[in-house]
Short mmCIF file of C-alpha atoms in Angstrom, two decimals:
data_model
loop_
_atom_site.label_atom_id
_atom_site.label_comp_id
_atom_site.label_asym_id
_atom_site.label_seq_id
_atom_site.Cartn_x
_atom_site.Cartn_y
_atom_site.Cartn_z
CA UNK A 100 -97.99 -106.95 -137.49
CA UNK A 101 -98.58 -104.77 -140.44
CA UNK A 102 -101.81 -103.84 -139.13
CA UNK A 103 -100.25 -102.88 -135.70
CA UNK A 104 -97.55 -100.88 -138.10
CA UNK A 105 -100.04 -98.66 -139.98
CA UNK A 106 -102.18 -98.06 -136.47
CA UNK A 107 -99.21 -96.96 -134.76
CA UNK A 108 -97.50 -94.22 -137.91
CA UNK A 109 -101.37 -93.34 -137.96
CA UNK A 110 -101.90 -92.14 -134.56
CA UNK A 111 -97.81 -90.74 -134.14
CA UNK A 112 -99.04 -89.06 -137.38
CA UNK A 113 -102.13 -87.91 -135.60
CA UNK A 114 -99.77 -86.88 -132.21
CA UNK A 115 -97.05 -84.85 -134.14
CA UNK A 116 -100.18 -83.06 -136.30
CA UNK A 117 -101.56 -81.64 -133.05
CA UNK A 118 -98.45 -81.47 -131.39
CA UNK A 119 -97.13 -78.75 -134.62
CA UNK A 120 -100.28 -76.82 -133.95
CA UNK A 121 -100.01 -76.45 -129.83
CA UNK A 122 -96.85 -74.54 -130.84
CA UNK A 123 -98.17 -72.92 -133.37
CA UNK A 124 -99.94 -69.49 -133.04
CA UNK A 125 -103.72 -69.75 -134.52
CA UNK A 126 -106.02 -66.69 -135.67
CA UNK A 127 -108.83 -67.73 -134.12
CA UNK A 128 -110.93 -64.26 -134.51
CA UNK A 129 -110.88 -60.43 -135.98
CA UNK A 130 -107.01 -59.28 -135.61
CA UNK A 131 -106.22 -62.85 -134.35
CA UNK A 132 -106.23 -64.60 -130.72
CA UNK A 133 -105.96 -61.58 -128.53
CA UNK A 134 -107.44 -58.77 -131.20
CA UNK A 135 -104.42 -57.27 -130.68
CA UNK A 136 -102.77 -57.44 -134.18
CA UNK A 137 -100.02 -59.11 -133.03
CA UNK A 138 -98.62 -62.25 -134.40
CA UNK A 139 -95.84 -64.25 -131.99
CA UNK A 140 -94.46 -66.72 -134.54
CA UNK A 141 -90.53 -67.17 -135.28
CA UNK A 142 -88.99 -68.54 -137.64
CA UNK A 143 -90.90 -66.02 -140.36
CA UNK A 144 -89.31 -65.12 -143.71
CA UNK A 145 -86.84 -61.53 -143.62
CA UNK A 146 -87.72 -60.97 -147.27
CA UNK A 147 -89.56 -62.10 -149.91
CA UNK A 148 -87.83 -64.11 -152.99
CA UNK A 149 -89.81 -62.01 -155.32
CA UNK A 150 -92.13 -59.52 -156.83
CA UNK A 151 -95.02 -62.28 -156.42
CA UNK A 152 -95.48 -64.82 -153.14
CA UNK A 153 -95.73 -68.00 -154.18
CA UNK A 154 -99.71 -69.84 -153.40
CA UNK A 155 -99.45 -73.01 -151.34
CA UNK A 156 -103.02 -73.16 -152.38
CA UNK A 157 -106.33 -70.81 -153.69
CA UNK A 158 -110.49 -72.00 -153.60
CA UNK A 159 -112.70 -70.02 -154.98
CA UNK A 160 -115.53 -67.98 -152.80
CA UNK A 161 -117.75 -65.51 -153.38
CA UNK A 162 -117.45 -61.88 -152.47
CA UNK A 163 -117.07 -60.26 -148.59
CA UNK A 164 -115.35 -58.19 -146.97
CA UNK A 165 -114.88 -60.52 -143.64
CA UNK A 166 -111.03 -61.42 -143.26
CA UNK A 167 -110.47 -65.64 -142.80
CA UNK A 168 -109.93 -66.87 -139.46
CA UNK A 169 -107.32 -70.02 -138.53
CA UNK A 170 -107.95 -72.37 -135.41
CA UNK A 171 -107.33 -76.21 -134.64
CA UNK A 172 -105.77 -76.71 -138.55
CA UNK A 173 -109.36 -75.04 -140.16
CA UNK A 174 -109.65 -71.69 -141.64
CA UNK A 175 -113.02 -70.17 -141.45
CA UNK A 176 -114.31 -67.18 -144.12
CA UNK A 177 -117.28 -65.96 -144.68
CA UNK A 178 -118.78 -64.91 -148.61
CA UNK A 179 -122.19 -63.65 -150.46
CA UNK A 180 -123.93 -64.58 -153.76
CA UNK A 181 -126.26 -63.07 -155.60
CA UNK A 182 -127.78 -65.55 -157.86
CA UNK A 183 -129.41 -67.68 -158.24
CA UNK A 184 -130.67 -65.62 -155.01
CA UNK A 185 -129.15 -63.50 -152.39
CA UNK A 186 -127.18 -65.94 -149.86
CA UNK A 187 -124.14 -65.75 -147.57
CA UNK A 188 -122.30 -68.34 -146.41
CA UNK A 189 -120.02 -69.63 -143.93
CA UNK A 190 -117.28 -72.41 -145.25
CA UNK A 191 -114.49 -74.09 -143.12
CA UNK A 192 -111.18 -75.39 -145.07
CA UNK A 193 -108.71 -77.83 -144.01
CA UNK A 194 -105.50 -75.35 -143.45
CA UNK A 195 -103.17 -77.29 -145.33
CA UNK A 196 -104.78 -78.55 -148.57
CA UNK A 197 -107.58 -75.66 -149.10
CA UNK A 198 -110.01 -79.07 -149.43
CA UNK A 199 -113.79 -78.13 -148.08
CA UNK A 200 -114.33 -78.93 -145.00
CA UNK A 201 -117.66 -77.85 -144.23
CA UNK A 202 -120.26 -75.13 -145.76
CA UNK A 203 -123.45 -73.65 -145.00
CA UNK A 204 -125.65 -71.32 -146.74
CA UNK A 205 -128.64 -69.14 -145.50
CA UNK A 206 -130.87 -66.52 -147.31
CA UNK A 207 -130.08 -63.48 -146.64
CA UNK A 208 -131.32 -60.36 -148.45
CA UNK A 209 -129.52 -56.91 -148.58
CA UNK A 210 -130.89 -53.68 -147.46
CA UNK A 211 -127.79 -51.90 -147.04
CA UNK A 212 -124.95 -49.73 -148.65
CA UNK A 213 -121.60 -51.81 -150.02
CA UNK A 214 -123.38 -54.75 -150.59
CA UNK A 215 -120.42 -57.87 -151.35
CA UNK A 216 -120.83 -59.47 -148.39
CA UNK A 217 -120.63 -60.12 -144.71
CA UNK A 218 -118.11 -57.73 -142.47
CA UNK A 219 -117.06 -60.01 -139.46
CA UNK A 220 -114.25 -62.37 -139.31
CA UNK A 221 -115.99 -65.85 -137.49
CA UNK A 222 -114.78 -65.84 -134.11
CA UNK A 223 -113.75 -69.54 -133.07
CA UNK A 224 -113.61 -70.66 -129.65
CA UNK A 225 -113.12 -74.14 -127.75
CA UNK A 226 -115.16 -76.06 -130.63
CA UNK A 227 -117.51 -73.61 -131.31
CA UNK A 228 -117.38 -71.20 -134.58
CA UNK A 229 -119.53 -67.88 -134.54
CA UNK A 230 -120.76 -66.07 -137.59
CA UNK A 231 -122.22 -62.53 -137.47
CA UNK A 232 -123.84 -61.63 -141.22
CA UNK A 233 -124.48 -58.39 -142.95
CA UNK A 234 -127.99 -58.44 -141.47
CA UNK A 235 -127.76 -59.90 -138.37
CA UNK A 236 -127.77 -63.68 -138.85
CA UNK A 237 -125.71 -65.17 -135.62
CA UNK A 238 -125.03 -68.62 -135.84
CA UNK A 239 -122.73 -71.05 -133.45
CA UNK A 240 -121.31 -74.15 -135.35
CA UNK A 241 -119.88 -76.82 -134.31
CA UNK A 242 -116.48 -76.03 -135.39
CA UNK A 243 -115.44 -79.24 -136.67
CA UNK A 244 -118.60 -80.78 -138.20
CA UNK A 245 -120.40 -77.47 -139.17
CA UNK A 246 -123.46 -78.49 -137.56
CA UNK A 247 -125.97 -76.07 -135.87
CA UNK A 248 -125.50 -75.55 -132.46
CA UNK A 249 -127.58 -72.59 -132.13
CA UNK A 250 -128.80 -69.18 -134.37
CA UNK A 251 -130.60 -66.08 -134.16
CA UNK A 252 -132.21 -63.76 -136.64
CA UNK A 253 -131.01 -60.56 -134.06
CA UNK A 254 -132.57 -57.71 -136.59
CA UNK A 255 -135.78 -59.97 -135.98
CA UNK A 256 -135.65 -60.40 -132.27
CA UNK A 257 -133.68 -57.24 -131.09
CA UNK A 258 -135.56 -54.53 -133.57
CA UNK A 259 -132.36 -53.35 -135.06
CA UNK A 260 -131.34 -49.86 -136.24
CA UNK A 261 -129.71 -51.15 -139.09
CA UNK A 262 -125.77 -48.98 -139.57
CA UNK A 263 -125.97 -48.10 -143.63
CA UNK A 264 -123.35 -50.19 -143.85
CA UNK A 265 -124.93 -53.05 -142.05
CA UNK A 266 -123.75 -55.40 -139.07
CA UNK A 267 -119.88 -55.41 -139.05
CA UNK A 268 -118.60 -55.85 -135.12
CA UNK A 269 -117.24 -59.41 -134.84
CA UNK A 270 -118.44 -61.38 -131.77
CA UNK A 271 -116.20 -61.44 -129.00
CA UNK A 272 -116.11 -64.25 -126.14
CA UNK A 273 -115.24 -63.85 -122.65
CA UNK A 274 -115.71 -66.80 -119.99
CA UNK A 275 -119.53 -68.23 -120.92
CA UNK A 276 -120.73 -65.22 -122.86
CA UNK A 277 -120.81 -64.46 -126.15
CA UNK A 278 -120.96 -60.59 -126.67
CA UNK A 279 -122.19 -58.68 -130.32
CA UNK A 280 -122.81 -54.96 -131.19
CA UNK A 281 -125.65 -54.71 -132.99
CA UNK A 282 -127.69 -51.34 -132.08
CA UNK A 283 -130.87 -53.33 -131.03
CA UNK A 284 -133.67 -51.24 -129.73
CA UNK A 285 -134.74 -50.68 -127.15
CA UNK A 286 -131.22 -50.98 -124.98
CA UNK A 287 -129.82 -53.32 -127.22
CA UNK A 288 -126.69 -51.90 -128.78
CA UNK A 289 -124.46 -54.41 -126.97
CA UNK A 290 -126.26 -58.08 -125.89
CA UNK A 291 -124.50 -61.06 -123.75
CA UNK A 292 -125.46 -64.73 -125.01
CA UNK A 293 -124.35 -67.50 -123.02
CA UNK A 294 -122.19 -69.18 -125.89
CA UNK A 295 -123.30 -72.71 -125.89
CA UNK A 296 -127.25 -72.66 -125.65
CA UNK A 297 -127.69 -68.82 -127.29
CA UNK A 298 -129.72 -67.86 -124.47
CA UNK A 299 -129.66 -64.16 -123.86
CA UNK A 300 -127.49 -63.35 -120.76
CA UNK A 301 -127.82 -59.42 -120.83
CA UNK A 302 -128.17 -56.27 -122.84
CA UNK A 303 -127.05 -52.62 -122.70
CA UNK A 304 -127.15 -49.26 -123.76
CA UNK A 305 -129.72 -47.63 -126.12
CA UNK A 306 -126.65 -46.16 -128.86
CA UNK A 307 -126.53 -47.47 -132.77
CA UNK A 308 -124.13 -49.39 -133.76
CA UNK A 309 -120.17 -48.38 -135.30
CA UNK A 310 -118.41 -50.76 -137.24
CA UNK A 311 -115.58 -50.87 -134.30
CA UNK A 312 -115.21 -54.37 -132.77
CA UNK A 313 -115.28 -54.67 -129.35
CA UNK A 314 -112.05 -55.62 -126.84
CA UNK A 315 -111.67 -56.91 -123.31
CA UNK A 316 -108.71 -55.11 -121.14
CA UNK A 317 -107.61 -55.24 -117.48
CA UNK A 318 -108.74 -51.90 -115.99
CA UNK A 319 -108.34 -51.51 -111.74
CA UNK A 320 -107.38 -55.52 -111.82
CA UNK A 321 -110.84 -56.44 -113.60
CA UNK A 322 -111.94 -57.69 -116.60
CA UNK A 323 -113.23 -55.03 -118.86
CA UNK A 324 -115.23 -54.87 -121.98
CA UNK A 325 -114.67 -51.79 -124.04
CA UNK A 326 -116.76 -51.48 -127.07
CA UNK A 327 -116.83 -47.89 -129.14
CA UNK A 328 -120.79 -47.96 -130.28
CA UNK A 329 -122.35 -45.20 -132.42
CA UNK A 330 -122.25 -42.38 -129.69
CA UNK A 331 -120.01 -43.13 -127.22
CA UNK A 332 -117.12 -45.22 -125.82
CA UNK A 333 -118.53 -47.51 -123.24
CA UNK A 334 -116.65 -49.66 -120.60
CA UNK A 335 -118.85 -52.56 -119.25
CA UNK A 336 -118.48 -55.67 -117.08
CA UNK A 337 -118.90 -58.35 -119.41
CA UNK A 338 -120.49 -60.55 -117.04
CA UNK A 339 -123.30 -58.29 -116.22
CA UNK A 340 -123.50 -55.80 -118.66
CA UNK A 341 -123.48 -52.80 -116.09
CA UNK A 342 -121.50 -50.06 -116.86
CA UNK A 343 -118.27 -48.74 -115.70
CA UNK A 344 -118.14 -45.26 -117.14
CA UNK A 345 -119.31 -43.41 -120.82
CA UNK A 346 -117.25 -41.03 -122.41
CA UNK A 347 -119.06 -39.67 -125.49
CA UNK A 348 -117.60 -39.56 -128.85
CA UNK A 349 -119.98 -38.41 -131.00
CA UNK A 350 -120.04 -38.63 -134.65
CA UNK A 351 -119.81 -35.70 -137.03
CA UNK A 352 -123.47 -36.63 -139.09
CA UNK A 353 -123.34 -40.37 -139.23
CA UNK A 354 -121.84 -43.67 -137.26
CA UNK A 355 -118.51 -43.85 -138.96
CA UNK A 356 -116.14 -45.31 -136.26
CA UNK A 357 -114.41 -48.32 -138.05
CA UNK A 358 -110.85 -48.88 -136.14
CA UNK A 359 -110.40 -51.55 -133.15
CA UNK A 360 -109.38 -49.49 -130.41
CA UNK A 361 -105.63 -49.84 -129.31
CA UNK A 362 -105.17 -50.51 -125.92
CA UNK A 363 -101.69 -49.79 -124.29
CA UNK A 364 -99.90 -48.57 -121.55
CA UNK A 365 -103.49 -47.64 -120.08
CA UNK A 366 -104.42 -45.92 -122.43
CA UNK A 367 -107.31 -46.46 -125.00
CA UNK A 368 -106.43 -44.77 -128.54
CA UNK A 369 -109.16 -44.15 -131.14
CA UNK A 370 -109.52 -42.27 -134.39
CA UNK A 371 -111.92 -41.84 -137.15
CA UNK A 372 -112.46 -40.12 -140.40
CA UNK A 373 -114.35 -37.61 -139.43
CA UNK A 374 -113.80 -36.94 -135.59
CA UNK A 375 -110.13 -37.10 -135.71
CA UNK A 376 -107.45 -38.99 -132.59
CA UNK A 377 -108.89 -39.68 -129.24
CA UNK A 378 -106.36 -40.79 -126.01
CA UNK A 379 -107.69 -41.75 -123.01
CA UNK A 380 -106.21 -42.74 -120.24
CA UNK A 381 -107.26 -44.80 -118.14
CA UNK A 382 -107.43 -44.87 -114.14
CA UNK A 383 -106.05 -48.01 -112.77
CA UNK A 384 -107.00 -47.46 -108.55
CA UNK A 385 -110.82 -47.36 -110.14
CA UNK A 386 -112.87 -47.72 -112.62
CA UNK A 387 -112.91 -44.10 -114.68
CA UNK A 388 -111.32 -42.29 -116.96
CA UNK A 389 -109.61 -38.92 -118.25
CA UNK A 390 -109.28 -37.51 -121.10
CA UNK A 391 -105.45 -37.18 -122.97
CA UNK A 392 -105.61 -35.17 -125.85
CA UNK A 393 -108.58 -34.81 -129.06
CA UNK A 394 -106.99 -33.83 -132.29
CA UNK A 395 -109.22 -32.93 -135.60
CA UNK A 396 -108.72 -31.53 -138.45
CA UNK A 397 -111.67 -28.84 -140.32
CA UNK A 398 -112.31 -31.91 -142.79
CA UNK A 399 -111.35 -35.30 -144.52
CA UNK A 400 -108.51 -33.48 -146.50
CA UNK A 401 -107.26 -31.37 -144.08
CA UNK A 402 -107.10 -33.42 -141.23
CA UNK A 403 -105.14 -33.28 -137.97
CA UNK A 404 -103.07 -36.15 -135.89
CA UNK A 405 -104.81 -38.89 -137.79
CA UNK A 406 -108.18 -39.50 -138.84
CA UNK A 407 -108.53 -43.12 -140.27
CA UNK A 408 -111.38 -44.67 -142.27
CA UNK A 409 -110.79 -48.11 -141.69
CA UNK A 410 -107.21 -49.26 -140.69
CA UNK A 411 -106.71 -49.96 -136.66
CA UNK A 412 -103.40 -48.40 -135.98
CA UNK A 413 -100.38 -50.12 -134.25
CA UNK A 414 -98.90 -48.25 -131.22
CA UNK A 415 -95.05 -49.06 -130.50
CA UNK A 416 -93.98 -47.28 -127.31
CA UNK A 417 -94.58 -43.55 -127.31
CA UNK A 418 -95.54 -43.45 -130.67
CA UNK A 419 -98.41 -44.34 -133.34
CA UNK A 420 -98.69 -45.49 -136.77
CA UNK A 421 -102.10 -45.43 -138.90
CA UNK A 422 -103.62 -44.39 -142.21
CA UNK A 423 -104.41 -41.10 -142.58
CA UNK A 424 -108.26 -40.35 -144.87
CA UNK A 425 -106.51 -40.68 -148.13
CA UNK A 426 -104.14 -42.81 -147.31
CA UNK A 427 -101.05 -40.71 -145.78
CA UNK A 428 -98.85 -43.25 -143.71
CA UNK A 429 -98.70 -41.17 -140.48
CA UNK A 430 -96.45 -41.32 -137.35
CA UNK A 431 -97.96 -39.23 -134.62
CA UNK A 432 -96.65 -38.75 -131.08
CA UNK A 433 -98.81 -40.66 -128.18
CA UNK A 434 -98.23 -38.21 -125.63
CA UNK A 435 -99.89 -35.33 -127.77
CA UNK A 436 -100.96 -36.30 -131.36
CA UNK A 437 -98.55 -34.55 -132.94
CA UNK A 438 -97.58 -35.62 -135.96
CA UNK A 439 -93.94 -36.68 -136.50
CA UNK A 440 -93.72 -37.92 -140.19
CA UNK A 441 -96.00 -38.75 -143.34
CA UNK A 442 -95.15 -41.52 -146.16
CA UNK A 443 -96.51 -41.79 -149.04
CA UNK A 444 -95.44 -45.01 -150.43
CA UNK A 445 -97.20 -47.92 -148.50
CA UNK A 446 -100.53 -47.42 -150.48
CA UNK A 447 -101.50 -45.18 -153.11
CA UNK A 448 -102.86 -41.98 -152.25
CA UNK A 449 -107.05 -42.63 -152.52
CA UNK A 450 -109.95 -41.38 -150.50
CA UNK A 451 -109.97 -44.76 -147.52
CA UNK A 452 -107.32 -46.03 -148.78
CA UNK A 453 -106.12 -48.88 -146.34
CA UNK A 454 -103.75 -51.01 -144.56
CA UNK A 455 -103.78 -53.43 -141.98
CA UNK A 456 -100.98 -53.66 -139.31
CA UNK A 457 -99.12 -56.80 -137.77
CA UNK A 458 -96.80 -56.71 -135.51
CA UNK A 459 -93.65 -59.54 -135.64
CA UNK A 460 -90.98 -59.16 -133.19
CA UNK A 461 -89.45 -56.20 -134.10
CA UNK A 462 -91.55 -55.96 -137.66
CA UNK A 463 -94.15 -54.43 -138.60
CA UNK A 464 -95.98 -56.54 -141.83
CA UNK A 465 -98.25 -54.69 -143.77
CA UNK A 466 -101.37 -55.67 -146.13
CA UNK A 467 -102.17 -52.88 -148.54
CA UNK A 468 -105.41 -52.17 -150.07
CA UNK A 469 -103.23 -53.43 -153.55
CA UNK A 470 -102.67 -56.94 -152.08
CA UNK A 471 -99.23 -56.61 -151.28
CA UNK A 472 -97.75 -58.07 -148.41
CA UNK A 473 -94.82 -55.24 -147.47
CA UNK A 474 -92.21 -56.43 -144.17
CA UNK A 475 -91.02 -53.34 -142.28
CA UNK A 476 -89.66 -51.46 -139.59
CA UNK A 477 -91.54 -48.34 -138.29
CA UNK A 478 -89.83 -45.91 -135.85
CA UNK A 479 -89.99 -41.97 -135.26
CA UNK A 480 -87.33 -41.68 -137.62
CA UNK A 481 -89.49 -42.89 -140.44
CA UNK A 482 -91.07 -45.55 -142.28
CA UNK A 483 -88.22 -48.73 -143.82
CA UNK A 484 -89.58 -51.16 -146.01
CA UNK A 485 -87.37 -53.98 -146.13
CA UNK A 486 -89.48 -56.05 -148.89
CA UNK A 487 -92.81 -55.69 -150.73
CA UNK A 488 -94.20 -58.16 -152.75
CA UNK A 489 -97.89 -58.83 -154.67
CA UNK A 490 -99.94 -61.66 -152.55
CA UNK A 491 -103.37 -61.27 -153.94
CA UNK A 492 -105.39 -59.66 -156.68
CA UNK A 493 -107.82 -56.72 -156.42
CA UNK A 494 -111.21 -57.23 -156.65
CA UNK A 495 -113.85 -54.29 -157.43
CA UNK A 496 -116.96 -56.10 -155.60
CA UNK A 497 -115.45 -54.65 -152.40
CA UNK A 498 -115.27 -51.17 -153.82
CA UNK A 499 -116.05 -51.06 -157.83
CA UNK A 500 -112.80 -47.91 -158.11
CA UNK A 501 -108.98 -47.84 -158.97
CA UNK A 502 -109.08 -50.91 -160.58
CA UNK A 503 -110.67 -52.71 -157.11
CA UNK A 504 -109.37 -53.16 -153.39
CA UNK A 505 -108.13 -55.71 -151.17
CA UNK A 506 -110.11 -54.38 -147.62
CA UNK A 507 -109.98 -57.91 -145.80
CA UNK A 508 -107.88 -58.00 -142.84
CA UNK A 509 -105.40 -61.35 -143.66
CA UNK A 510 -105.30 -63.84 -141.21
CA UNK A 511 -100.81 -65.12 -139.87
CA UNK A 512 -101.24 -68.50 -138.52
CA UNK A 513 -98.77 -71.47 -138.57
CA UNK A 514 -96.18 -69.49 -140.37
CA UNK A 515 -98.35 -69.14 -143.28
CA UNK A 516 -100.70 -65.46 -144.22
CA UNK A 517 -104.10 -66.26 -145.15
CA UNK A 518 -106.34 -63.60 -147.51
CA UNK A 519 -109.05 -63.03 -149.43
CA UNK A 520 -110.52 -61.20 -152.26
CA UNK A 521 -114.03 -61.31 -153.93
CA UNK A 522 -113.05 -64.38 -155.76
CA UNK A 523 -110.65 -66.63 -154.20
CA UNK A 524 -108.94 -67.41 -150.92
CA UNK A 525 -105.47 -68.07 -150.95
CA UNK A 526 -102.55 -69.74 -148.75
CA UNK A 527 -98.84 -68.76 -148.46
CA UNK A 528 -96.10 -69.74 -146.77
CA UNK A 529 -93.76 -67.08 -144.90
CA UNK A 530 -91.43 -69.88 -143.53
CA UNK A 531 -87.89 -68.95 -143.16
CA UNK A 532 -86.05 -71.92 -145.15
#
């Protein structure tokens, strides 16, 4: 009878455990389930208690600049080392505890700029975990057990022209494929692998790689893959590779583009440091598009609309909300690019400095380049922080300048934030009480 006791709290244990996570939102890849920035959970804090968030729990890694993902209770990250020679790694973490999970380590050695660690988040996806390095190392896990399901050496096989700051687009997946941005040659920048077996489903276009990951949207009632690659932005079937329509975007000298585009009200928004605000907008009886509006400035100081390095902006009706080159907090009008208001207190004023943008209901959370967590409201009337407080320390491996950076994008999952410096990854809860 005691037996039959302990089976049955096991397995209601077991039942209520998945149940919690079914209604739970994960993170499951780069900006979270939909790459849309947006995180659906109630029942989150209004302010924090104090100047500091308390740490459910912190594990030491090594350095990176890949943000964590969350799916199925696991949080995937991604980290370098150095010595005793040059590795990265990819580790999975129970969600609750921090406790190792799984790890595994390759060789991999650097021959690119900003060199502490991998770029892309892992992208998890019905049991299978997918983890783009530096270099080009793409490997599919078994997301529970950590074992090899497939991997590819892609510089190796797909001739890569390497971006200066290396491989940074995380994988996207969409039905069987498995899509990365890589700048292979010849016609390689974008490649389809069928997700479970690794076998190469298509490739397209002959442009080097940005550092912009790619997005699928619903364009003319189809499924459309829209990935901004070194010279232009591209809109593709993601089944076949074939392409819908090109509109170029250039870069100034070298492939800067960083941002995610934002996608909304059919419209595709992109900006980058050097190039400035693009709006397009987007046909929706076929597949084409028109221009909106291109806004530039005559350089990185005296810029125009709003010219980011890294952050992906958040668009809230008519209006959107980004990081200016030295990090001006900018509202700017959709409809033109004018720009409405500039703050100066988010993050300090710094050549890139950065934020990254989550939407909550009505909030907008934001995770400064200082590893603060700040809760806000954004509108055309101006910026309104309602609470700010310190989540995470800076680290200098990331960028070795004003005292260090925090430039991974946090994961929100199960009413809990999830970042990472070059040291640690840490755990908090955001749980209204």
């Amino acid at each position: 009878m005691k037996h039959f006791t302990y089976l049955f709290i096991t397995l209601f244990s077991v039942v209520l455990m998945q149940a919690q996570l079914v209604t739970a939102d994960d993170w499951s890849q780069w900006r979270g389930d939909n790459r849309d920035g947006v995180w659906k959970e109630t029942g989150i804090i209004e302010e924090f208690d104090g100047p500091q968030i308390p740490i459910r729990w912190s594990v030491p890694i090594g350095s990176g600049y890949s943000g964590p993902s969350v799916a199925d209770g696991r949080v995937y990250v991604t980290d370098r080392l150095t010595k005793p020679k040059q590795v990265e790694r990819v580790h999975c973490f129970d969600w609750k505890t921090g406790d190792e999970i799984w790890s595994y380590t390759y060789d991999c050695i650097y021959k690119i700029d900003y060199t502490a660690g991998p770029r892309a988040n892992v992208t998890v996806h019905d049991g299978l975990a997918y983890a783009l390095g530096a270099m080009g190392h793409l490997h599919c896990f078994d997301a529970v057990t950590g074992d090899i399901v497939w991997k590819k050496d892609l510089n190796t096989e797909y001739n890569i022209n390497m971006p200066i700051w290396g491989i940074a687009c995380a994988p996207i997946v969409e039905a069987d494929n498995l899509i990365v941005q890589i700048g292979g040659k010849p016609d390689a920048c974008i490649v389809a692998f069928d997700r479970k077996t690794g076998e190469e489903k298509w490739k397209a276009l002959s442009d080097n790689a940005s550092y912009s990951a790619p997005i699928i949207i619903t364009q003319a009632g189809q499924r459309v893959l829209i990935c901004w690659t070194g010279a232009n932005i591209a809109a593709l079937n993601p089944q076949t590779g074939a392409v819908h329509w090109l509109y170029p975007f250039p870069p100034k000298s070298f492939e800067i583009a960083i941002a995610t585009p934002v996608f909304d009200q059919n419209e595709l928004f992109f900006t980058e440091f050097q190039q400035g605000s693009l709006l397009l907008k987007l046909l929706q009886d076929k597949l084409a598009v028109e221009l909106g509006w291109h806004r530039k400035g005559k350089d990185e100081r005296n810029t125009d609309a709003l010219q980011t390095t890294m952050a992906t902006p958040v668009r809230i009706g008519n209006y959107i909300y980004g990081v200016d080159s030295y990090g001006e907090l900018r509202c700017i009008d959709a409809r033109n690019g004018d720009r409405i208001w500039e703050d100066l207190t988010a993050v300090k004023v710094a050549r890139w400095s950065n934020i990254h943008f989550v939407q909550n209901e009505d909030k907008v959370w934001m995770f400064n380049e200082h590893g603060e967590l700040l809760i806000t409201e954004l509108s055309p009337e101006g910026l309104n922080v309602i609470s700010r407080a310190k989540l995470i320390e800076p680290t200098r491996d990331q960028l070795n300048r004003r005292g260090g950076v925090t430039w991974a994008h946090p994961a929100f999952a199960y009413k809990h934030v999830f970042a990472r410096n070059d040291n640690e990854l840490v755990c908090a809860s955001l749980e209204k009480k």
